[in-house]
Amino acid sequence: MASSEEHREEGEEDYGDVAELGALRQRQAGYAWADVASLEPAAAGRAVRVRGAAQRVRAKGRMAFLVLRQGSATVQCVVSGEAARFAAGLSRESAVDVAGVVALPREHVRETTQQEVEIQVQKLYCISRAVSKLPISVDDASQNEEDVASAKAAGKQLAHVGQDKRLNYRVIDLRTPANQAIFQVQSEVEYAFRKALRSEGFHGFHTPKLISGSSEGGAAVFKLDYKGQPACLAQSPQLHKQMAVSGGFQRVFEVGPVYRAEDSYTHRHLCEFTGLDVEMTIREDYSEVCDVVDRVFVAIFDHLNKNCSKELEAIQRQYPFKPLKYLEKTLRIDYCEGIRMLKEAGVHVEPMGDLSTEAEKKLGELVRDKYDTEFYMLCRYPSAVRPFYTMPCSDDPLYSYSFDVFVRGEEIISGAQRVHDPELLTSQAKARGIDVNTIATYIDSFRYGTPPHGGFGAGLERVVMLFCGLGNIRKTSLFPRDPRRLNP
Amino acid sequence: MASSEEHREEGEEDYGDVAELGALRQRQAGYAWADVASLEPAAAGRAVRVRGAAQRVRAKGRMAFLVLRQGSATVQCVVSGEAARFAAGLSRESAVDVAGVVALPREHVRETTQQEVEIQVQKLYCISRAVSKLPISVDDASQNEEDVASAKAAGKQLAHVGQDKRLNYRVIDLRTPANQAIFQVQSEVEYAFRKALRSEGFHGFHTPKLISGSSEGGAAVFKLDYKGQPACLAQSPQLHKQMAVSGGFQRVFEVGPVYRAEDSYTHRHLCEFTGLDVEMTIREDYSEVCDVVDRVFVAIFDHLNKNCSKELEAIQRQYPFKPLKYLEKTLRIDYCEGIRMLKEAGVHVEPMGDLSTEAEKKLGELVRDKYDTEFYMLCRYPSAVRPFYTMPCSDDPLYSYSFDVFVRGEEIISGAQRVHDPELLTSQAKARGIDVNTIATYIDSFRYGTPPHGGFGAGLERVVMLFCGLGNIRKTSLFPRDPRRLNP
C-alpha cells in the first residue's frame, strides 16, 4: 500500500477538475481500483480508488460528506482539509474520482447502501461536471410511489417526478435504484428465455424488419420508401419465422424489435417493443407449443426469484408489488371453460367473441381465487377471433389450436398452430376478406413441402412489467416509443 | 414394440395423403418418434416414426428408395409393396411421415448422412405436397462451388443455382446442408458473444431503432413519417448505448438490427444487418475496450472450432475454406506501424488518410506473413478519419483512441473511446462542419455528469462470412436486404 504522499509531484493538487485519464492515473497511482458494491469491512485500511457520481454532498464545518454512487451502490466519502470546500462545490451527479482509505465508520451510515464502510478521502478529482441546475434530481425520481400517493391524499406534496418529465431526462432518471434494477431484471429475463430455449434445442435467428408492401396483418404499420419500393416495418416476425421452419430449421426463436403504428394510448402498448418470438415444428399437437411456453416461462420466473432478489427488492422499494403467484406446471383451461367461469360470475361475454381487457382482468381474478395462480393459459380460442393463419381444431373448426397466456389478468403471450396448407390458408384468408394477392409470398412459401408447425410471441417489456406489477410499460422500456413520444 | 398390423383399423391405408395430425397419430400409434440425426445401429429392430422432407426417391422394380431429410441429416427409407408406387410419385421436398423398423443395410448407404442404418418402411404418409416442378432443387443448390468453377473452366456445365435465384426461393435454398450449417454457426456466434460478455459483467439492452430526425452520422438513412414527425431508422445504437452508460449502466451490449440506406453494391454491405454492439465505462485507457474485444472474439472463435466442427465441415463441403488463423492473445499494431509496413511493401498510402479496401487487404496479408495471424487490431487511427465523437489521443490529438479489427484482411469491428465532454464534442463536431443543432440531444446527454467510456460495434453476418471465408454477405443473412432486394 502506498500513501498518497509518496506519489505526489510538484504542482499536483490533491483535488480539482481533471478530465484526462492519463493524468488521473498518474495522480492516483498506488491506489487500487475498487467497485463501490464490493467494498467490505475486511478491506479497512486499504488504499482504493473509486469512480462514481456525486449523488449528494453535505458540508459540516471543515468536513464534507460525499455520497458516491456507482450503478445502484453508494458509499459515504469523508473529505477534510482544503478539498472539503472543493467537494462542497461539486454539482450533484458530477462524475468524480475518489482515492482514499477504506475505513469503518463509528456508526452505520444510514443513507448509503454501504453502511459498514466509508472512504477517508485523500484525493478528489472531478472528471465530468454536471450542470449545476439539474432538470430532475435522482432523489426525487427515486421516491416511493405509495408515499407520494398517501402524501397527496393527505393534501401534502412530496417531491417526485412525473412520468413524462422522467422520460424527457431519461439519462438522469435511469440512475435511480429502481431503474437500475428494472433493466437488470429485463436483461435477466432475456438471458433466461434464451437459456431455456437453447436447452430445448432452439436456435436464435434474425429476420428482417424491413419488408415489402405491408405486414401480414395489414393493420397500422410504419411505411417507408425503400430505394423506390414501398416498404414497411414488420409488425411481427410471423412470416419470416414460419419461412425459417419451412426452410428446414426445426426450432427457432428471435428476440428483436416489433413495430406497431397503432394509436394506442394505454399503459401496455408501445409503438416499438422487443418481441420474444418462437416457432417450431409440431409432431402431434399444438400442446407441444404450450409445453414449451410452460417450461420456458416457469424457468424465467424461477430464475428471477432465485437470482434477482436484490433487484426485485430495489424495484419494490419504489414501486411496491406482491410476488407473482405461479404453478410449477402451468394451468391450462379451455376458452369455453373461461367463458363459463365468467358467466357464473355474472360477467356478460359473447361465447364466440373475443374477451375485452376487463373480462380478461376479471377472469384472471377468478382463476387466481380458484387455482391460486396468476399465470395461466387459455386454450382453443374461437377461430373467428384469431388471425387467418391459425389452424382450426379438427374436431370443431369453430375453435382453433390457439392460446393466450395471462399474467396478473393481462395478456402476455399469444400462440397457435399455423395453417401450413396453402389451399386452406387461401380459403381462410378469403373468408376474412383479405386480398390474397397481397399475401401471395406468404402463401407461396408453403408450396414446397412444409412441416406442421406453431409458435408464440411475447413482449419483453410486458413480461417485466407484469412480473413486477408495474403499472406502465414505459417503465420497462429503456427509451420508450409511443404515439406521442419519439425522444430521446 | 408393436407391429404395425396390431394397430391397423378397417379402411385405413398404410400409405397416402394425410394432412391432419390427429389422424396421423392414430395410424402410426405404436411407433416411437425419432430424429433422423439420432438414429443408430443399436436401434436396429425398433419401430420408429420419422417426419421429414422427401429429398429424392428412386424406384427400382417393386421397391422405392426414399431419402428422408430432417435438418441436415438424411436417412434411406426402403419402401416395398403397393406403397412403393405411392413413394415413387411423391414430389421432391414434400413433407412425409414414415413409420417403420430401423434396419442395418447390407452395405453402407453412400448418399445419406446415416450410412449404417436405414428404415424399412411400413407406413408412409404425405403431409404436405410440394409442387411437382420446384423452382430450384436442393441438390443443385448444394453443389460444391469449386466443382462448379472447374467444370465451367473446362467448358462443361454443372447443375447449380445462382445467388439471386437462391434468394428468390430462399425457403428451398435454406434446406441445403451448407445453409443449415451457416445459420447454426451464426446462432452459435451470438451465443458465444453473449456468454463471453456476460462473464465480463455486461448486460444486454434494447435501444430504439425509430429515432427522431436523422441518425448521428447524418449519412444515408431510411426516413419515415412517425405520427406526423420526421423519423429515421437508426444507423447504429451509438447514441442510445452511450446514453445507457451515462444512465448509470457500467457495461452494456446490444444485438439488434442496424440500417444503412447506402447504395453499396459490394460483397460485404447490407441495408439491414445485425449489429453486435458494446459500450462500457473506461477506467484508465481505451485499451480496456480492446481487451474486451480480444477476449470476446477469441472466445467466439474457440467456441466455433470446439463445438461446431460438423457445421464447419458441412459449409466447407460446399464452400471450401481454410480455418481462420488467430492468436490466443490478439495482435495489436499501431496505425503508424501499419502505414510503415504498407510503404515498405511498396503500397502507396496517405499516412493521415483512411486505408482503402485494397490497402486493408494487403496489410492483412503482410500481417499474416509476419505474425501468422488473420485476426488483428489496428490502433490509434488518425483523428481526421474517425467520427467526431472519437476521443483524440492526449499525447497527440492528430491521432485518436480508436481501433479497427480485421479478419482475413477485411474490417469486422470498429471501436473507440468516446468524447464525454460536451464542449469538446461541440468543437469537434463544428470542426467537421456538422450543424450542432441537429445533434443537440446527443451533446446534451453528457451535461449531467458522464463517466469516460468507449465501445465497439461489429456485424454478425460479417463475423460468420469472414470466419468461414464465404465471399458474399448474402450467404450469411437469413433473408438479406440490399439496395436491390427487399424480398422475400
PDB file of N, CA and C in Angstrom, chain B residues 20-76:
ATOM      1  N   GLU B  20     -53.967 -34.330 -41.531  1.00  0.00           N
ATOM      2  CA  GLU B  20     -54.391 -33.984 -40.167  1.00  0.00           C
ATOM      3  C   GLU B  20     -53.580 -34.765 -39.135  1.00  0.00           C
ATOM      4  N   LEU B  21     -53.027 -34.027 -38.172  1.00  0.00           N
ATOM      5  CA  LEU B  21     -52.097 -34.638 -37.226  1.00  0.00           C
ATOM      6  C   LEU B  21     -52.746 -35.703 -36.343  1.00  0.00           C
ATOM      7  N   GLY B  22     -53.998 -35.493 -35.988  1.00  0.00           N
ATOM      8  CA  GLY B  22     -54.704 -36.464 -35.144  1.00  0.00           C
ATOM      9  C   GLY B  22     -54.827 -37.808 -35.856  1.00  0.00           C
ATOM     10  N   ALA B  23     -55.183 -37.759 -37.144  1.00  0.00           N
ATOM     11  CA  ALA B  23     -55.321 -38.980 -37.939  1.00  0.00           C
ATOM     12  C   ALA B  23     -53.976 -39.683 -38.076  1.00  0.00           C
ATOM     13  N   LEU B  24     -52.916 -38.903 -38.266  1.00  0.00           N
ATOM     14  CA  LEU B  24     -51.581 -39.474 -38.405  1.00  0.00           C
ATOM     15  C   LEU B  24     -51.156 -40.180 -37.126  1.00  0.00           C
ATOM     16  N   ARG B  25     -51.464 -39.544 -36.013  1.00  0.00           N
ATOM     17  CA  ARG B  25     -51.098 -40.141 -34.725  1.00  0.00           C
ATOM     18  C   ARG B  25     -51.747 -41.503 -34.564  1.00  0.00           C
ATOM     19  N   GLN B  26     -53.047 -41.544 -34.901  1.00  0.00           N
ATOM     20  CA  GLN B  26     -53.794 -42.774 -34.770  1.00  0.00           C
ATOM     21  C   GLN B  26     -53.206 -43.875 -35.652  1.00  0.00           C
ATOM     22  N   ARG B  27     -52.921 -43.509 -36.877  1.00  0.00           N
ATOM     23  CA  ARG B  27     -52.436 -44.519 -37.827  1.00  0.00           C
ATOM     24  C   ARG B  27     -51.020 -44.998 -37.510  1.00  0.00           C
ATOM     25  N   GLN B  28     -50.269 -44.184 -36.777  1.00  0.00           N
ATOM     26  CA  GLN B  28     -48.888 -44.556 -36.510  1.00  0.00           C
ATOM     27  C   GLN B  28     -48.646 -44.835 -35.030  1.00  0.00           C
ATOM     28  N   ALA B  29     -49.755 -45.129 -34.327  1.00  0.00           N
ATOM     29  CA  ALA B  29     -49.613 -45.465 -32.904  1.00  0.00           C
ATOM     30  C   ALA B  29     -48.716 -46.687 -32.776  1.00  0.00           C
ATOM     31  N   GLY B  30     -47.921 -46.742 -31.737  1.00  0.00           N
ATOM     32  CA  GLY B  30     -47.042 -47.893 -31.546  1.00  0.00           C
ATOM     33  C   GLY B  30     -45.645 -47.663 -32.096  1.00  0.00           C
ATOM     34  N   TYR B  31     -45.503 -46.646 -32.927  1.00  0.00           N
ATOM     35  CA  TYR B  31     -44.173 -46.293 -33.424  1.00  0.00           C
ATOM     36  C   TYR B  31     -43.658 -45.121 -32.591  1.00  0.00           C
ATOM     37  N   ALA B  32     -42.425 -45.212 -32.176  1.00  0.00           N
ATOM     38  CA  ALA B  32     -41.870 -44.147 -31.310  1.00  0.00           C
ATOM     39  C   ALA B  32     -41.206 -43.062 -32.161  1.00  0.00           C
ATOM     40  N   TRP B  33     -41.483 -41.830 -31.835  1.00  0.00           N
ATOM     41  CA  TRP B  33     -40.876 -40.709 -32.554  1.00  0.00           C
ATOM     42  C   TRP B  33     -39.345 -40.784 -32.490  1.00  0.00           C
ATOM     43  N   ALA B  34     -38.714 -40.516 -33.606  1.00  0.00           N
ATOM     44  CA  ALA B  34     -37.251 -40.482 -33.625  1.00  0.00           C
ATOM     45  C   ALA B  34     -36.789 -39.331 -34.512  1.00  0.00           C
ATOM     46  N   ASP B  35     -35.588 -38.843 -34.227  1.00  0.00           N
ATOM     47  CA  ASP B  35     -34.963 -37.846 -35.090  1.00  0.00           C
ATOM     48  C   ASP B  35     -34.019 -38.552 -36.042  1.00  0.00           C
ATOM     49  N   VAL B  36     -33.953 -38.088 -37.257  1.00  0.00           N
ATOM     50  CA  VAL B  36     -33.061 -38.710 -38.239  1.00  0.00           C
ATOM     51  C   VAL B  36     -31.621 -38.699 -37.728  1.00  0.00           C
ATOM     52  N   ALA B  37     -31.216 -37.560 -37.188  1.00  0.00           N
ATOM     53  CA  ALA B  37     -29.814 -37.417 -36.771  1.00  0.00           C
ATOM     54  C   ALA B  37     -29.425 -38.393 -35.664  1.00  0.00           C
ATOM     55  N   SER B  38     -30.397 -38.825 -34.861  1.00  0.00           N
ATOM     56  CA  SER B  38     -30.017 -39.648 -33.707  1.00  0.00           C
ATOM     57  C   SER B  38     -30.279 -41.140 -33.902  1.00  0.00           C
ATOM     58  N   LEU B  39     -30.655 -41.546 -35.106  1.00  0.00           N
ATOM     59  CA  LEU B  39     -30.790 -42.986 -35.366  1.00  0.00           C
ATOM     60  C   LEU B  39     -29.415 -43.628 -35.293  1.00  0.00           C
ATOM     61  N   GLU B  40     -29.350 -44.861 -34.749  1.00  0.00           N
ATOM     62  CA  GLU B  40     -28.045 -45.523 -34.704  1.00  0.00           C
ATOM     63  C   GLU B  40     -28.213 -47.030 -34.766  1.00  0.00           C
ATOM     64  N   PRO B  41     -27.131 -47.717 -35.171  1.00  0.00           N
ATOM     65  CA  PRO B  41     -27.238 -49.176 -35.363  1.00  0.00           C
ATOM     66  C   PRO B  41     -27.830 -49.896 -34.165  1.00  0.00           C
ATOM     67  N   ALA B  42     -27.557 -49.408 -32.950  1.00  0.00           N
ATOM     68  CA  ALA B  42     -28.079 -50.078 -31.749  1.00  0.00           C
ATOM     69  C   ALA B  42     -29.598 -50.098 -31.724  1.00  0.00           C
ATOM     70  N   ALA B  43     -30.230 -49.215 -32.535  1.00  0.00           N
ATOM     71  CA  ALA B  43     -31.695 -49.135 -32.547  1.00  0.00           C
ATOM     72  C   ALA B  43     -32.301 -50.139 -33.532  1.00  0.00           C
ATOM     73  N   ALA B  44     -31.484 -50.950 -34.152  1.00  0.00           N
ATOM     74  CA  ALA B  44     -31.994 -51.901 -35.156  1.00  0.00           C
ATOM     75  C   ALA B  44     -33.134 -52.737 -34.591  1.00  0.00           C
ATOM     76  N   GLY B  45     -34.209 -52.859 -35.349  1.00  0.00           N
ATOM     77  CA  GLY B  45     -35.354 -53.629 -34.897  1.00  0.00           C
ATOM     78  C   GLY B  45     -36.430 -52.787 -34.237  1.00  0.00           C
ATOM     79  N   ARG B  46     -36.099 -51.542 -33.889  1.00  0.00           N
ATOM     80  CA  ARG B  46     -37.093 -50.690 -33.212  1.00  0.00           C
ATOM     81  C   ARG B  46     -38.077 -50.084 -34.204  1.00  0.00           C
ATOM     82  N   ALA B  47     -39.322 -49.980 -33.771  1.00  0.00           N
ATOM     83  CA  ALA B  47     -40.351 -49.360 -34.614  1.00  0.00           C
ATOM     84  C   ALA B  47     -40.324 -47.857 -34.386  1.00  0.00           C
ATOM     85  N   VAL B  48     -39.994 -47.120 -35.421  1.00  0.00           N
ATOM     86  CA  VAL B  48     -39.861 -45.669 -35.249  1.00  0.00           C
ATOM     87  C   VAL B  48     -40.736 -44.905 -36.221  1.00  0.00           C
ATOM     88  N   ARG B  49     -40.944 -43.671 -35.873  1.00  0.00           N
ATOM     89  CA  ARG B  49     -41.721 -42.757 -36.703  1.00  0.00           C
ATOM     90  C   ARG B  49     -40.850 -41.528 -36.925  1.00  0.00           C
ATOM     91  N   VAL B  50     -40.684 -41.166 -38.170  1.00  0.00           N
ATOM     92  CA  VAL B  50     -39.811 -40.043 -38.508  1.00  0.00           C
ATOM     93  C   VAL B  50     -40.534 -39.131 -39.486  1.00  0.00           C
ATOM     94  N   ARG B  51     -40.402 -37.826 -39.269  1.00  0.00           N
ATOM     95  CA  ARG B  51     -41.006 -36.870 -40.212  1.00  0.00           C
ATOM     96  C   ARG B  51     -39.895 -36.068 -40.882  1.00  0.00           C
ATOM     97  N   GLY B  52     -40.025 -35.879 -42.171  1.00  0.00           N
ATOM     98  CA  GLY B  52     -39.002 -35.099 -42.861  1.00  0.00           C
ATOM     99  C   GLY B  52     -39.412 -34.776 -44.275  1.00  0.00           C
ATOM    100  N   ALA B  53     -38.425 -34.310 -45.029  1.00  0.00           N
ATOM    101  CA  ALA B  53     -38.681 -33.956 -46.427  1.00  0.00           C
ATOM    102  C   ALA B  53     -38.217 -35.076 -47.339  1.00  0.00           C
ATOM    103  N   ALA B  54     -39.000 -35.318 -48.374  1.00  0.00           N
ATOM    104  CA  ALA B  54     -38.628 -36.337 -49.362  1.00  0.00           C
ATOM    105  C   ALA B  54     -37.613 -35.711 -50.315  1.00  0.00           C
ATOM    106  N   GLN B  55     -36.330 -35.919 -49.998  1.00  0.00           N
ATOM    107  CA  GLN B  55     -35.306 -35.233 -50.793  1.00  0.00           C
ATOM    108  C   GLN B  55     -35.138 -35.859 -52.180  1.00  0.00           C
ATOM    109  N   ARG B  56     -35.232 -37.174 -52.250  1.00  0.00           N
ATOM    110  CA  ARG B  56     -35.071 -37.900 -53.512  1.00  0.00           C
ATOM    111  C   ARG B  56     -35.824 -39.203 -53.395  1.00  0.00           C
ATOM    112  N   VAL B  57     -36.388 -39.691 -54.481  1.00  0.00           N
ATOM    113  CA  VAL B  57     -36.974 -41.035 -54.490  1.00  0.00           C
ATOM    114  C   VAL B  57     -36.478 -41.745 -55.735  1.00  0.00           C
ATOM    115  N   ARG B  58     -36.043 -42.987 -55.557  1.00  0.00           N
ATOM    116  CA  ARG B  58     -35.568 -43.776 -56.677  1.00  0.00           C
ATOM    117  C   ARG B  58     -36.377 -45.076 -56.673  1.00  0.00           C
ATOM    118  N   ALA B  59     -37.068 -45.322 -57.782  1.00  0.00           N
ATOM    119  CA  ALA B  59     -37.851 -46.563 -57.884  1.00  0.00           C
ATOM    120  C   ALA B  59     -36.984 -47.632 -58.533  1.00  0.00           C
ATOM    121  N   LYS B  60     -37.086 -48.870 -58.020  1.00  0.00           N
ATOM    122  CA  LYS B  60     -36.274 -49.961 -58.566  1.00  0.00           C
ATOM    123  C   LYS B  60     -37.112 -51.221 -58.444  1.00  0.00           C
ATOM    124  N   GLY B  61     -37.669 -51.647 -59.576  1.00  0.00           N
ATOM    125  CA  GLY B  61     -38.559 -52.805 -59.544  1.00  0.00           C
ATOM    126  C   GLY B  61     -39.785 -52.473 -58.698  1.00  0.00           C
ATOM    127  N   ARG B  62     -40.126 -53.361 -57.764  1.00  0.00           N
ATOM    128  CA  ARG B  62     -41.293 -53.114 -56.910  1.00  0.00           C
ATOM    129  C   ARG B  62     -40.897 -52.398 -55.615  1.00  0.00           C
ATOM    130  N   MET B  63     -39.686 -51.868 -55.614  1.00  0.00           N
ATOM    131  CA  MET B  63     -39.198 -51.152 -54.427  1.00  0.00           C
ATOM    132  C   MET B  63     -39.030 -49.663 -54.746  1.00  0.00           C
ATOM    133  N   ALA B  64     -38.986 -48.885 -53.661  1.00  0.00           N
ATOM    134  CA  ALA B  64     -38.645 -47.467 -53.818  1.00  0.00           C
ATOM    135  C   ALA B  64     -37.696 -47.087 -52.679  1.00  0.00           C
ATOM    136  N   PHE B  65     -36.695 -46.311 -53.031  1.00  0.00           N
ATOM    137  CA  PHE B  65     -35.725 -45.848 -52.026  1.00  0.00           C
ATOM    138  C   PHE B  65     -35.898 -44.347 -51.851  1.00  0.00           C
ATOM    139  N   LEU B  66     -36.350 -43.993 -50.672  1.00  0.00           N
ATOM    140  CA  LEU B  66     -36.671 -42.588 -50.377  1.00  0.00           C
ATOM    141  C   LEU B  66     -35.599 -42.013 -49.448  1.00  0.00           C
ATOM    142  N   VAL B  67     -34.988 -40.920 -49.857  1.00  0.00           N
ATOM    143  CA  VAL B  67     -34.051 -40.227 -48.956  1.00  0.00           C
ATOM    144  C   VAL B  67     -34.849 -39.193 -48.169  1.00  0.00           C
ATOM    145  N   LEU B  68     -34.920 -39.417 -46.865  1.00  0.00           N
ATOM    146  CA  LEU B  68     -35.698 -38.538 -45.991  1.00  0.00           C
ATOM    147  C   LEU B  68     -34.749 -37.589 -45.268  1.00  0.00           C
ATOM    148  N   ARG B  69     -35.048 -36.281 -45.301  1.00  0.00           N
ATOM    149  CA  ARG B  69     -34.160 -35.297 -44.701  1.00  0.00           C
ATOM    150  C   ARG B  69     -34.847 -34.552 -43.558  1.00  0.00           C
ATOM    151  N   GLN B  70     -34.086 -34.388 -42.502  1.00  0.00           N
ATOM    152  CA  GLN B  70     -34.586 -33.599 -41.357  1.00  0.00           C
ATOM    153  C   GLN B  70     -33.431 -32.709 -40.948  1.00  0.00           C
ATOM    154  N   GLY B  71     -33.592 -31.400 -41.082  1.00  0.00           N
ATOM    155  CA  GLY B  71     -32.463 -30.501 -40.862  1.00  0.00           C
ATOM    156  C   GLY B  71     -31.412 -30.831 -41.901  1.00  0.00           C
ATOM    157  N   SER B  72     -30.209 -31.185 -41.470  1.00  0.00           N
ATOM    158  CA  SER B  72     -29.218 -31.583 -42.474  1.00  0.00           C
ATOM    159  C   SER B  72     -28.897 -33.073 -42.393  1.00  0.00           C
ATOM    160  N   ALA B  73     -29.701 -33.824 -41.628  1.00  0.00           N
ATOM    161  CA  ALA B  73     -29.496 -35.262 -41.530  1.00  0.00           C
ATOM    162  C   ALA B  73     -30.413 -35.985 -42.521  1.00  0.00           C
ATOM    163  N   THR B  74     -29.880 -37.017 -43.181  1.00  0.00           N
ATOM    164  CA  THR B  74     -30.699 -37.779 -44.120  1.00  0.00           C
ATOM    165  C   THR B  74     -30.590 -39.271 -43.830  1.00  0.00           C
ATOM    166  N   VAL B  75     -31.649 -39.998 -44.159  1.00  0.00           N
ATOM    167  CA  VAL B  75     -31.650 -41.450 -43.966  1.00  0.00           C
ATOM    168  C   VAL B  75     -32.379 -42.097 -45.147  1.00  0.00           C
ATOM    169  N   GLN B  76     -31.921 -43.286 -45.510  1.00  0.00           N
ATOM    170  CA  GLN B  76     -32.600 -44.017 -46.591  1.00  0.00           C
ATOM    171  C   GLN B  76     -33.799 -44.775 -46.027  1.00  0.00           C
TER     172      GLN B  76
END
